[in-house]
Coordinates of C-alpha atoms in Angstrom, one line a residue:
Chain A
X565 CA -11.6 -60.5 -18.3
X566 CA -14.1 -57.8 -19.3
X567 CA -13.0 -54.1 -19.1
X568 CA -15.7 -51.5 -18.6
X569 CA -16.2 -48.3 -20.5
X570 CA -15.4 -46.4 -17.4
X571 CA -12.1 -48.2 -17.0
X572 CA -11.3 -47.5 -20.7
X573 CA -11.9 -43.8 -20.0
X574 CA -9.6 -43.9 -16.9
X575 CA -6.8 -45.7 -18.8
X576 CA -7.1 -43.2 -21.7
X577 CA -6.7 -40.4 -19.2
X578 CA -3.6 -42.1 -17.7
X579 CA -2.2 -42.5 -21.2
X580 CA -3.0 -38.9 -22.1
X581 CA -5.3 -39.8 -25.0
X582 CA -8.6 -38.2 -26.0
X583 CA -11.0 -40.9 -27.2
X584 CA -14.2 -40.3 -29.2
X585 CA -17.4 -42.0 -28.1
X586 CA -17.0 -44.4 -31.0
X587 CA -13.4 -45.2 -29.9
X588 CA -14.5 -45.8 -26.3
X589 CA -17.1 -48.3 -27.4
X590 CA -14.7 -50.1 -29.8
X591 CA -11.8 -50.2 -27.4
X592 CA -14.0 -51.5 -24.6
X593 CA -15.0 -54.5 -26.8
X594 CA -11.5 -55.1 -28.3
X595 CA -9.6 -54.7 -25.0
X596 CA -12.0 -57.1 -23.3
X597 CA -11.4 -59.7 -25.9
X598 CA -7.6 -59.3 -25.7
X599 CA -7.5 -59.3 -21.9
X600 CA -9.8 -62.3 -21.9
X601 CA -7.2 -64.2 -24.0
X602 CA -4.3 -62.8 -22.0
X603 CA -6.1 -63.9 -18.8
X604 CA -5.1 -67.5 -19.8
X605 CA -1.8 -66.8 -17.9
X606 CA -3.8 -66.8 -14.6
X607 CA -4.3 -70.6 -15.1
X608 CA -0.6 -71.3 -14.3
X609 CA 0.8 -71.5 -10.8
X610 CA 3.7 -69.1 -11.0
X611 CA 4.0 -68.5 -7.2
X612 CA 7.5 -70.0 -7.2
X613 CA 8.8 -68.7 -10.5
X614 CA 11.1 -65.7 -10.6
X615 CA 10.2 -63.0 -13.1
X616 CA 12.4 -62.4 -16.2
X617 CA 13.1 -58.7 -16.3
X618 CA 15.8 -59.2 -18.9
X619 CA 17.0 -62.1 -21.0
X620 CA 20.6 -61.0 -20.7
X621 CA 22.8 -61.3 -17.6
X622 CA 23.0 -57.5 -17.4
X623 CA 25.3 -55.6 -15.1
X624 CA 25.4 -51.9 -14.4
X625 CA 27.3 -50.1 -17.1
X626 CA 29.4 -47.2 -16.0
X627 CA 31.4 -44.8 -18.2
X628 CA 34.2 -42.6 -17.1
X629 CA 33.0 -39.4 -15.3
X630 CA 34.4 -37.0 -17.9
X631 CA 32.9 -33.8 -19.0
X632 CA 31.9 -33.7 -22.7
X633 CA 30.0 -31.4 -25.0
X634 CA 26.2 -31.6 -25.0
X635 CA 24.0 -31.4 -28.0
X636 CA 24.2 -28.0 -29.6
X637 CA 21.1 -26.0 -28.8
X638 CA 20.3 -25.5 -32.5
X639 CA 20.2 -29.3 -33.1
X640 CA 18.2 -29.9 -29.9
X641 CA 15.6 -27.5 -31.2
X642 CA 15.7 -28.5 -34.8
X643 CA 12.6 -30.7 -34.7
X644 CA 10.6 -28.6 -32.2
X645 CA 7.0 -27.9 -33.3
X646 CA 7.3 -24.4 -31.7
X647 CA 10.4 -22.6 -30.6
X648 CA 11.4 -19.1 -29.6
X649 CA 14.6 -17.5 -28.3
X650 CA 16.4 -20.8 -28.0
X651 CA 13.6 -22.6 -26.0
X652 CA 10.7 -24.9 -26.6
X653 CA 7.3 -23.1 -26.6
X654 CA 4.4 -24.8 -24.8
X655 CA 1.0 -23.5 -23.6
X656 CA 1.1 -21.6 -20.4
X657 CA 1.5 -23.9 -17.4
X658 CA 1.1 -21.6 -14.4
Chain B
X914 CA 20.9 -58.0 -67.7
X915 CA 18.5 -57.4 -64.9
X916 CA 20.9 -56.6 -62.1
X917 CA 18.2 -56.0 -59.5
X918 CA 17.4 -59.8 -59.7
X919 CA 20.9 -60.7 -58.4
X920 CA 22.2 -61.2 -54.9
X921 CA 24.7 -58.9 -53.1
X922 CA 27.4 -61.5 -53.2
X923 CA 27.0 -62.0 -57.0
X924 CA 26.9 -58.3 -57.5
X925 CA 30.0 -57.7 -55.4
X926 CA 32.0 -60.1 -57.6
X927 CA 30.8 -58.3 -60.7
X928 CA 31.7 -54.9 -59.3
X929 CA 35.1 -56.2 -58.2
X930 CA 35.8 -57.6 -61.7
X931 CA 34.5 -54.4 -63.2
X932 CA 31.9 -56.2 -65.2
X933 CA 29.3 -53.7 -63.9
X934 CA 29.5 -50.3 -62.3
X935 CA 27.8 -49.2 -59.0
X936 CA 26.0 -46.5 -61.0
X937 CA 24.6 -49.2 -63.4
X938 CA 23.5 -51.3 -60.5
X939 CA 21.9 -48.3 -58.8
X940 CA 20.1 -47.3 -62.0
X941 CA 18.8 -50.9 -62.5
X942 CA 17.3 -50.9 -59.0
X943 CA 15.7 -47.5 -59.4
X944 CA 14.4 -48.4 -62.8
X945 CA 12.8 -51.4 -61.2
X946 CA 11.4 -49.2 -58.5
X947 CA 9.9 -47.0 -61.3
X948 CA 8.3 -50.1 -62.8
X949 CA 6.7 -51.6 -59.8
X950 CA 6.6 -49.2 -56.8
X951 CA 3.1 -47.8 -57.8
X952 CA 1.8 -51.3 -57.3
X953 CA 3.8 -52.4 -54.2
X954 CA 4.2 -49.2 -52.3
X955 CA 7.2 -50.5 -50.3
X956 CA 8.8 -47.1 -49.7
X957 CA 7.9 -44.1 -47.5
X958 CA 10.9 -42.1 -48.8
X959 CA 13.0 -42.7 -51.8
X960 CA 16.6 -41.3 -52.0
X961 CA 17.5 -41.6 -55.7
X962 CA 19.8 -38.6 -55.9
X963 CA 21.7 -39.5 -52.8
X964 CA 22.0 -43.1 -54.0
X965 CA 23.5 -42.1 -57.4
X966 CA 25.9 -39.8 -55.7
X967 CA 27.1 -42.6 -53.4
X968 CA 27.2 -45.0 -56.4
X969 CA 29.5 -42.6 -58.2
X970 CA 31.7 -42.4 -55.2
X971 CA 32.0 -46.2 -55.1
X972 CA 32.9 -46.3 -58.8
X973 CA 35.6 -43.7 -58.1
X974 CA 37.0 -46.0 -55.4
X975 CA 36.9 -49.0 -57.7
X976 CA 38.7 -46.9 -60.4
X977 CA 41.3 -45.9 -57.8
X978 CA 41.9 -49.5 -57.0
X979 CA 40.8 -49.2 -53.4
X980 CA 39.9 -52.3 -51.4
X981 CA 36.2 -52.9 -51.9
X982 CA 33.9 -53.9 -49.0
X983 CA 31.6 -56.8 -50.0
X984 CA 28.7 -54.4 -49.4
X985 CA 30.1 -51.4 -51.3
X986 CA 27.8 -50.1 -54.0
X987 CA 25.0 -52.5 -53.0
X988 CA 21.5 -50.9 -52.9
X989 CA 20.0 -51.3 -49.4
X990 CA 16.6 -50.3 -48.0
X991 CA 16.1 -49.4 -44.4
X992 CA 12.9 -49.7 -42.4
X993 CA 11.6 -46.3 -41.5
X994 CA 12.0 -46.8 -37.7
X995 CA 15.8 -46.5 -37.9
X996 CA 17.1 -42.9 -37.5
X997 CA 19.0 -41.5 -40.5
X998 CA 20.6 -38.1 -39.9
X999 CA 19.1 -35.4 -42.1
X1000 CA 16.6 -37.8 -43.7
X1001 CA 12.9 -38.1 -42.7
X1002 CA 12.3 -41.0 -40.3
X1003 CA 8.5 -41.4 -39.7
X1004 CA 7.9 -44.8 -38.2
X1005 CA 4.9 -44.7 -40.6
X1006 CA 3.2 -42.5 -38.0
X1007 CA 1.5 -39.1 -38.3
X1008 CA 3.2 -38.2 -35.0
X1009 CA 6.6 -38.5 -36.6
X1010 CA 5.6 -37.4 -40.1
X1011 CA 8.0 -34.4 -40.0
X1012 CA 10.8 -35.8 -37.9
X1013 CA 14.3 -35.4 -39.3
X1014 CA 16.8 -37.1 -36.9
X1015 CA 20.1 -35.4 -36.0
X1016 CA 21.9 -38.7 -35.7
X1017 CA 22.0 -42.1 -37.4
X1018 CA 21.2 -45.5 -35.9
X1019 CA 24.4 -47.5 -35.2
X1020 CA 23.4 -50.4 -37.4
X1021 CA 22.7 -48.1 -40.3
X1022 CA 25.9 -46.1 -39.6
X1023 CA 27.9 -49.4 -39.8
X1024 CA 26.4 -50.1 -43.3
X1025 CA 27.1 -46.5 -44.4
X1026 CA 30.7 -47.1 -43.4
X1027 CA 30.8 -50.0 -45.8
X1028 CA 29.7 -47.7 -48.7
X1029 CA 26.3 -49.2 -49.2
X1030 CA 23.9 -47.3 -51.4
X1031 CA 20.7 -46.2 -49.5
X1032 CA 17.7 -46.6 -51.8
X1033 CA 15.2 -45.2 -49.2
X1034 CA 13.2 -45.8 -46.1
X1035 CA 10.6 -48.5 -46.2
X1036 CA 6.9 -48.7 -45.1
X1037 CA 5.9 -50.5 -41.9
X1038 CA 3.2 -50.9 -39.4
X1039 CA 3.1 -47.7 -37.3
X1040 CA 5.8 -48.0 -34.6
X1041 CA 6.3 -51.6 -35.7
X1042 CA 3.0 -52.7 -34.3
X1043 CA 1.3 -55.1 -36.6
X1044 CA 1.5 -58.2 -38.8
X1045 CA 0.4 -56.9 -42.1
X1046 CA 1.8 -53.3 -42.8
X1047 CA -1.9 -52.2 -43.0
X1048 CA -1.3 -50.1 -39.9
X1049 CA 0.9 -47.6 -41.7
X1050 CA -0.5 -44.0 -41.3
X1051 CA 0.4 -43.4 -45.0
X1052 CA -0.6 -46.4 -47.2
X1053 CA -0.8 -50.2 -47.3
X1054 CA 2.2 -52.1 -48.8
X1055 CA 1.2 -55.0 -51.1
X1056 CA 2.7 -58.4 -51.4
X1057 CA 4.7 -58.8 -54.7
X1058 CA 3.4 -62.4 -55.1
X1059 CA -0.3 -61.3 -55.0
X1060 CA -1.2 -57.6 -54.9
X1061 CA -4.4 -58.4 -53.1
X1062 CA -2.6 -59.9 -50.1
X1063 CA -0.5 -58.4 -47.3
X1064 CA 3.3 -58.5 -47.3
X1065 CA 3.2 -59.3 -43.5
X1066 CA 4.5 -57.0 -40.9
X1067 CA 5.7 -54.9 -39.4
X1068 CA 8.8 -54.9 -41.8
X1069 CA 6.5 -55.4 -44.7
X1070 CA 8.0 -52.6 -46.8
X1071 CA 11.6 -54.0 -46.3
X1072 CA 10.5 -57.6 -47.2
X1073 CA 8.4 -56.5 -50.2
X1074 CA 11.2 -54.3 -51.5
X1075 CA 13.7 -57.2 -51.6
X1076 CA 11.1 -59.7 -53.0
X1077 CA 10.2 -57.2 -55.8
X1078 CA 13.8 -56.3 -56.7
X1079 CA 13.3 -52.8 -55.4
X1080 CA 16.4 -53.3 -53.2
X1081 CA 19.1 -55.9 -53.0
X1082 CA 19.2 -56.0 -49.2
X1083 CA 17.2 -54.5 -46.4
X1084 CA 17.1 -54.0 -42.7
X1085 CA 14.1 -54.7 -40.6
X1086 CA 13.3 -54.9 -36.9
X1087 CA 11.7 -57.8 -35.1
X1088 CA 9.8 -57.4 -31.8
X1089 CA 7.4 -60.4 -32.1
X1090 CA 8.3 -61.7 -35.6
X1091 CA 8.4 -58.5 -37.6
X1092 CA 11.4 -59.6 -39.7
X1093 CA 10.7 -63.3 -40.0
X1094 CA 6.9 -63.2 -40.7
X1095 CA 7.1 -60.7 -43.6
X1096 CA 10.1 -62.5 -44.9
X1097 CA 8.1 -65.8 -44.9
X1098 CA 5.1 -64.1 -46.6
X1099 CA 7.2 -62.5 -49.3
X1100 CA 9.4 -65.5 -50.0
X1101 CA 12.7 -64.1 -48.8
X1102 CA 15.2 -64.7 -46.0
X1103 CA 14.9 -62.8 -42.7
X1104 CA 17.0 -63.2 -39.5
X1105 CA 16.3 -62.0 -36.0
X1106 CA 19.7 -62.1 -34.2
X1107 CA 20.2 -62.9 -30.5
X1108 CA 18.8 -60.0 -28.4
X1109 CA 21.7 -57.6 -27.8
X1110 CA 23.8 -58.7 -30.7
X1111 CA 22.9 -55.7 -32.9
X1112 CA 22.8 -52.3 -31.3
X1113 CA 19.3 -50.8 -30.9
X1114 CA 20.8 -47.2 -30.7
X1115 CA 18.7 -45.1 -33.1
X1116 CA 16.0 -47.7 -33.5
X1117 CA 12.7 -46.0 -32.4
X1118 CA 11.8 -48.1 -29.4
X1119 CA 8.6 -50.2 -29.4
X1120 CA 9.2 -52.8 -26.7
X1121 CA 12.8 -52.4 -25.6
X1122 CA 13.4 -55.9 -24.1
X1123 CA 12.2 -57.6 -27.3
X1124 CA 13.2 -55.3 -30.3
X1125 CA 16.1 -56.4 -32.4
X1126 CA 17.4 -55.2 -35.8
X1127 CA 18.2 -57.8 -38.5
X1128 CA 18.7 -58.5 -42.2
X1129 CA 16.1 -59.3 -44.9
X1130 CA 17.8 -60.7 -48.0
X1131 CA 17.3 -62.9 -51.1
X1132 CA 19.4 -65.8 -49.9
X1133 CA 21.2 -67.1 -46.8
X1134 CA 24.7 -66.0 -48.0
X1135 CA 23.5 -62.4 -48.3
X1136 CA 22.0 -62.7 -44.8
X1137 CA 25.3 -63.8 -43.3
X1138 CA 27.1 -61.1 -45.2
X1139 CA 24.8 -58.3 -44.0
X1140 CA 24.9 -59.7 -40.4
X1141 CA 28.7 -59.5 -40.5
X1142 CA 28.5 -55.7 -40.7
X1143 CA 25.8 -54.9 -38.2
X1144 CA 27.1 -56.9 -35.3
X1145 CA 29.5 -55.0 -33.0
X1146 CA 29.4 -53.9 -29.4
X1147 CA 28.0 -50.4 -29.1
X1148 CA 28.7 -48.3 -26.0
X1149 CA 25.7 -46.2 -26.9
X1150 CA 23.3 -49.1 -26.2
X1151 CA 23.5 -50.4 -22.6
X1152 CA 22.0 -53.8 -23.7
X1153 CA 24.6 -54.3 -26.5
X1154 CA 26.6 -57.5 -26.0
X1155 CA 30.4 -57.5 -25.9
X1156 CA 31.1 -60.5 -28.1
X1157 CA 33.8 -61.6 -30.5
X1158 CA 33.1 -60.4 -34.0
X1159 CA 32.7 -63.4 -36.4
X1160 CA 32.6 -63.9 -40.1
X1161 CA 29.2 -65.6 -40.4
X1162 CA 29.8 -66.5 -44.0
X1163 CA 32.2 -69.1 -42.8
X1164 CA 29.3 -71.0 -41.1
X1165 CA 27.8 -71.6 -44.5
X1166 CA 28.7 -75.2 -45.1
X1167 CA 26.4 -77.5 -47.0
X1168 CA 26.2 -80.2 -44.3
X1169 CA 23.8 -81.0 -41.5
X1170 CA 25.0 -84.6 -40.9
X1171 CA 24.6 -85.6 -37.2
X1172 CA 22.7 -82.4 -36.2
X1173 CA 19.8 -82.9 -33.8
X1174 CA 16.8 -81.0 -34.8
X1175 CA 13.7 -80.6 -32.5
X1176 CA 10.2 -79.9 -33.8
X1177 CA 8.1 -78.2 -31.1
X1178 CA 4.7 -79.9 -31.2
X1179 CA 3.1 -76.7 -29.8
X1180 CA 4.1 -74.9 -33.1
X1181 CA 2.6 -77.6 -35.3
X1182 CA -0.8 -77.7 -33.7
X1183 CA -4.2 -76.4 -34.8
X1184 CA -4.3 -73.2 -36.8
X1185 CA -1.5 -74.3 -39.1
X1186 CA -2.7 -74.2 -42.7
X1187 CA -2.7 -77.6 -44.5
X1188 CA -0.2 -76.4 -47.2
X1189 CA 2.1 -75.0 -44.5
X1190 CA 2.0 -78.3 -42.6
X1191 CA 2.8 -80.3 -45.7
X1192 CA 5.7 -78.0 -46.5
X1193 CA 7.0 -78.5 -43.0
X1194 CA 6.7 -82.3 -43.3
X1195 CA 8.7 -82.1 -46.6
X1196 CA 11.3 -79.9 -45.0
X1197 CA 11.8 -82.4 -42.1
X1198 CA 12.1 -85.3 -44.7
X1199 CA 14.7 -83.3 -46.7
X1200 CA 16.8 -82.5 -43.6
X1201 CA 16.6 -86.1 -42.5
X1202 CA 17.7 -87.3 -45.9
X1203 CA 20.7 -85.0 -45.5
X1204 CA 21.8 -86.7 -42.3
X1205 CA 20.1 -84.6 -39.6
X1206 CA 18.0 -86.3 -37.0
X1207 CA 14.6 -84.7 -36.4
X1208 CA 12.4 -85.5 -33.5
X1209 CA 9.3 -84.0 -31.8
X1210 CA 9.8 -82.0 -28.6
X1211 CA 7.4 -80.3 -26.3
X1212 CA 7.9 -76.8 -25.0
X1213 CA 4.8 -76.9 -22.8
X1214 CA 4.7 -73.2 -21.9
X1215 CA 4.6 -71.9 -25.5
X1216 CA 0.9 -72.1 -25.3
X1217 CA 1.1 -69.1 -23.0
X1218 CA 3.6 -67.1 -25.1
X1219 CA 1.1 -65.1 -27.1
X1220 CA -0.8 -64.0 -23.9
X1221 CA 2.4 -63.1 -22.1
X1222 CA 3.7 -61.2 -25.2
X1223 CA 0.5 -59.1 -25.5
X1224 CA 1.0 -57.9 -22.0
X1225 CA 4.8 -57.3 -22.0
X1226 CA 5.1 -55.7 -25.4
X1227 CA 2.2 -53.2 -24.9
X1228 CA 3.4 -52.4 -21.4
X1229 CA 6.9 -51.5 -22.7
X1230 CA 5.3 -49.6 -25.6
X1231 CA 3.0 -47.6 -23.4
X1232 CA 6.1 -46.4 -21.5
X1233 CA 8.3 -45.8 -24.6
X1234 CA 5.6 -43.9 -26.4
X1235 CA 5.0 -41.5 -23.6
X1236 CA 7.8 -39.4 -25.0
X1237 CA 5.6 -38.3 -27.9
X1238 CA 4.0 -35.2 -26.3
X1239 CA 4.3 -32.6 -29.1
X1240 CA 6.9 -30.6 -27.2
X1241 CA 10.4 -31.4 -28.5
X1242 CA 9.8 -33.1 -31.9
X1243 CA 7.1 -34.5 -34.1
X1244 CA 3.5 -33.5 -34.7
X1245 CA 1.7 -31.1 -32.4
X1246 CA -2.1 -30.5 -32.6
X1247 CA -2.9 -27.3 -34.6
X1248 CA -6.0 -26.8 -32.5
X1249 CA -6.2 -24.0 -30.0
X1250 CA -5.8 -25.5 -26.6
X1251 CA -6.5 -24.2 -23.1
X1252 CA -3.4 -25.8 -21.3
X1253 CA -0.5 -28.1 -21.8
X1254 CA -2.6 -31.2 -20.7
X1255 CA -5.1 -30.6 -23.5
X1256 CA -2.1 -30.2 -25.9
X1257 CA -0.8 -33.6 -24.8
X1258 CA -4.2 -35.3 -25.1
X1259 CA -5.1 -33.8 -28.5
X1260 CA -1.6 -34.3 -30.0
X1261 CA -1.5 -38.0 -29.0
X1262 CA -5.1 -38.6 -30.0
X1263 CA -4.5 -37.1 -33.5
X1264 CA -1.0 -38.4 -34.0
X1265 CA -1.3 -42.1 -33.1
X1266 CA -3.3 -44.6 -35.2
X1267 CA -5.7 -47.2 -34.0
X1268 CA -3.3 -50.1 -33.3
X1269 CA -0.9 -47.9 -31.4
X1270 CA -3.7 -46.4 -29.3
X1271 CA -5.0 -49.9 -28.6
X1272 CA -1.5 -51.1 -27.4
X1273 CA -0.9 -48.0 -25.4
X1274 CA -4.2 -48.6 -23.6
X1275 CA -3.5 -52.2 -23.1
X1276 CA -0.1 -51.6 -21.7
X1277 CA -1.2 -48.7 -19.5
X1278 CA -4.0 -51.0 -18.1
X1279 CA -1.5 -53.9 -17.5
X1280 CA 0.8 -51.6 -15.6
X1281 CA -1.8 -49.7 -13.6
X1282 CA -2.3 -50.1 -9.9
X1283 CA -4.3 -53.2 -8.9
X1284 CA -3.5 -55.0 -12.2
X1285 CA 0.3 -54.9 -12.3
X1286 CA 0.9 -58.2 -10.5
X1287 CA -2.0 -60.0 -12.2
X1288 CA -0.9 -59.1 -15.7
X1289 CA 2.7 -57.7 -16.1
X1290 CA 4.2 -59.5 -13.1
X1291 CA 2.7 -62.8 -14.1
X1292 CA 3.6 -62.4 -17.7
X1293 CA 7.3 -61.8 -16.7
X1294 CA 7.2 -65.1 -14.8
X1295 CA 5.7 -66.9 -17.8
X1296 CA 8.7 -65.5 -19.7
X1297 CA 11.0 -67.3 -17.3
X1298 CA 9.1 -70.6 -17.9
X1299 CA 9.5 -70.1 -21.7
X1300 CA 13.2 -69.3 -21.4
X1301 CA 13.5 -72.5 -19.3
X1302 CA 11.6 -74.6 -21.9
X1303 CA 14.0 -73.4 -24.6
X1304 CA 17.1 -74.1 -22.5
X1305 CA 15.9 -77.6 -21.8
X1306 CA 15.2 -78.3 -25.4
X1307 CA 18.6 -77.0 -26.4
X1308 CA 20.2 -79.4 -24.0
X1309 CA 19.0 -82.1 -26.4
X1310 CA 18.8 -80.4 -29.8
X1311 CA 21.2 -78.2 -31.8
X1312 CA 18.3 -76.2 -33.4
X1313 CA 14.5 -76.2 -33.4
X1314 CA 12.3 -75.8 -36.5
X1315 CA 8.7 -74.7 -37.1
X1316 CA 6.6 -72.9 -39.6
X1317 CA 7.4 -69.1 -39.5
X1318 CA 3.8 -68.2 -40.0
X1319 CA 0.8 -70.5 -39.5
X1320 CA -0.6 -69.4 -42.9
X1321 CA 0.6 -67.9 -46.2
X1322 CA -0.1 -64.3 -46.9
X1323 CA -3.7 -63.3 -46.2
X1324 CA -6.0 -60.9 -48.0
X1325 CA -5.7 -57.2 -47.3
X1326 CA -8.4 -56.2 -44.8
X1327 CA -9.2 -59.8 -43.8
X1328 CA -8.0 -59.5 -40.2
X1329 CA -7.8 -55.7 -39.9
X1330 CA -10.9 -55.3 -37.8
X1331 CA -10.1 -58.3 -35.6
X1332 CA -6.9 -57.6 -33.6
X1333 CA -6.9 -60.9 -31.7
X1334 CA -7.0 -62.8 -35.0
X1335 CA -4.2 -60.6 -36.4
X1336 CA -2.1 -61.2 -33.3
X1337 CA -2.3 -65.0 -34.0
X1338 CA -0.3 -64.4 -37.2
X1339 CA 2.9 -64.1 -35.0
X1340 CA 2.2 -67.2 -32.9
X1341 CA 5.2 -69.1 -34.1
X1342 CA 7.6 -66.2 -33.9
X1343 CA 6.7 -64.6 -30.6
X1344 CA 8.3 -67.2 -28.3
X1345 CA 11.7 -66.5 -29.9
X1346 CA 11.6 -62.8 -28.9
X1347 CA 10.5 -63.7 -25.3
X1348 CA 13.5 -66.0 -25.0
X1349 CA 15.9 -63.6 -26.8
X1350 CA 17.2 -66.4 -29.0
X1351 CA 18.2 -66.1 -32.7
X1352 CA 15.9 -67.4 -35.5
X1353 CA 15.9 -67.3 -39.3
X1354 CA 13.1 -67.7 -41.8
X1355 CA 13.8 -69.2 -45.2
X1356 CA 11.4 -70.1 -48.1
X1357 CA 10.4 -73.8 -48.0
X1358 CA 7.6 -74.1 -50.5
X1359 CA 4.5 -72.5 -52.0
X1360 CA 0.8 -73.0 -51.2
X1361 CA -2.0 -71.4 -53.3
X1362 CA 0.8 -69.6 -55.2
X1363 CA 2.1 -67.9 -52.1
X1364 CA 5.5 -68.6 -50.3
X1365 CA 5.8 -70.5 -47.1
X1366 CA 8.5 -69.8 -44.5
X1367 CA 10.6 -72.4 -42.5
X1368 CA 11.8 -71.0 -39.1
X1369 CA 15.0 -72.3 -37.7
X1370 CA 15.7 -71.3 -34.0
X1371 CA 19.0 -71.6 -32.2
X1372 CA 20.7 -71.2 -28.9
X1373 CA 21.6 -67.7 -27.7
X1374 CA 24.5 -66.4 -29.8
X1375 CA 24.6 -69.5 -32.0
X1376 CA 23.7 -67.7 -35.2
X1377 CA 26.3 -69.9 -37.0
X1378 CA 24.3 -73.1 -36.6
X1379 CA 21.0 -71.7 -37.7
X1380 CA 22.8 -70.2 -40.7
X1381 CA 24.4 -73.5 -41.5
X1382 CA 21.1 -75.4 -41.4
X1383 CA 19.4 -72.6 -43.4
X1384 CA 22.2 -72.7 -46.0
X1385 CA 22.1 -76.5 -46.3
X1386 CA 18.3 -76.5 -46.7
X1387 CA 18.5 -73.7 -49.2
X1388 CA 21.2 -75.4 -51.3
X1389 CA 19.3 -78.7 -51.4
X1390 CA 15.7 -77.5 -51.6
X1391 CA 16.4 -75.1 -54.4
X1392 CA 13.5 -72.7 -54.1
X1393 CA 13.1 -71.4 -57.6
X1394 CA 9.7 -69.6 -57.7
X1395 CA 9.6 -65.9 -57.8
X1396 CA 6.8 -63.3 -57.8
X1397 CA 5.3 -62.6 -61.2
X1398 CA 5.1 -58.8 -61.3

């Protein structure tokens, strides 16, 4: 299935990615080829097949509701690209 | 004596008998790294000082007569997508080029508890996305058997390090074949355990329902040994299985008499290189001569596995990689931005490489409104059909075998510009991840001077049988070739 350049631009916006013009052209071609191959799955009748969301028979996992120490602030901030007064610094939002 | 050439179980015996010291062993491996690393480029980070300190500690324990773990003092390399506290963990990505974790991945922590000597963190395809280690943001790793060819991917650094003697053991991660395919291309042993057997806590997530950590080693005995120490239930990973801990080395008996082995016809079809096919036929003959019964079997939905995988894995990746936003850790764009949205867009565009962007886009598309059912929903249903195919085959057979990779190592750059062709490299390994079953790759011959891998697949949690078949094959096949570096 072919994907248009406009769709690539929209998907890039959803994925929060700036793309150059060259990237848009390249991804339009490559994603079309990959989706065309992946489109093979449409040939099978799967109307009566349940989906596998997980290969394990998983059940909800609960832990005891006990208070515990959280990550120390210093450690939580240790990899931050920008920090100030014990907080992450980001561009102005409001 | 060139200690770096030996296996962990041989070295353990020598350490225990005090024929060698852990420091000597560590120096042998680092001297080898000094000789060949410029050519191979297996490591993103080397930790020589730390390794020597640890080796001295192990020697101290030996002198004090303490009980020695079979892994104590053994030099181990770790793929750079497993967190190591206080030590750079980059995932071979610009976006994590400066990331120093504040915790250690459970599987790695378990090895540290056995006093292994960490040699360093190995190169990989960025975020484990790729089949050649050409997608690293830093440099390409080369195959020790032929420096013009790829080592496979995405655990190419880990496989090349073991094959070249730059580590005795290593850990890799396998989402669609990323342990087994590079193990095959580098002529070493690689095992992807049953999904959930090894904790994924601290493994930087690519596709959470497929990722699994596993060993890359020189032989099957080392593989079982390393597996022994990374399997254990982990309350920090909600998908970690609660199973009895086994000594997998006990499964290593030289006997396959009476075992029923299935050969999926879908994995022996077109695209399998002549030399690989011949090696497979010889492997089947050898296993039959040892008393196993081999028979063709059809798993009809395997033809759809690659398509389903390249929807499911990117879909999970697009979600997992949304956490890289330049706020809490990792790279942030140095450019002046107007608002936080621009910061996200620029940070991610500058931080991620081509393959990662391609998969994020693919996954975002497959999950987007209007396409979810046609792609993701349908792919998950195909996954059910593939699981059912395997279940049915395992009613009749103890294990299944196939080539690990359809070809031997290919030239660097050969498939780089053609993602679909590159994705085909994992065609024999991907079904295993979709079904969550265990599989091992072991060397089974050479074509054009490059090693060929035999894949042995087992029932969920039946690592013991695939190890037994692998061990028997290894003992009777006697793969002697080694890279000429």
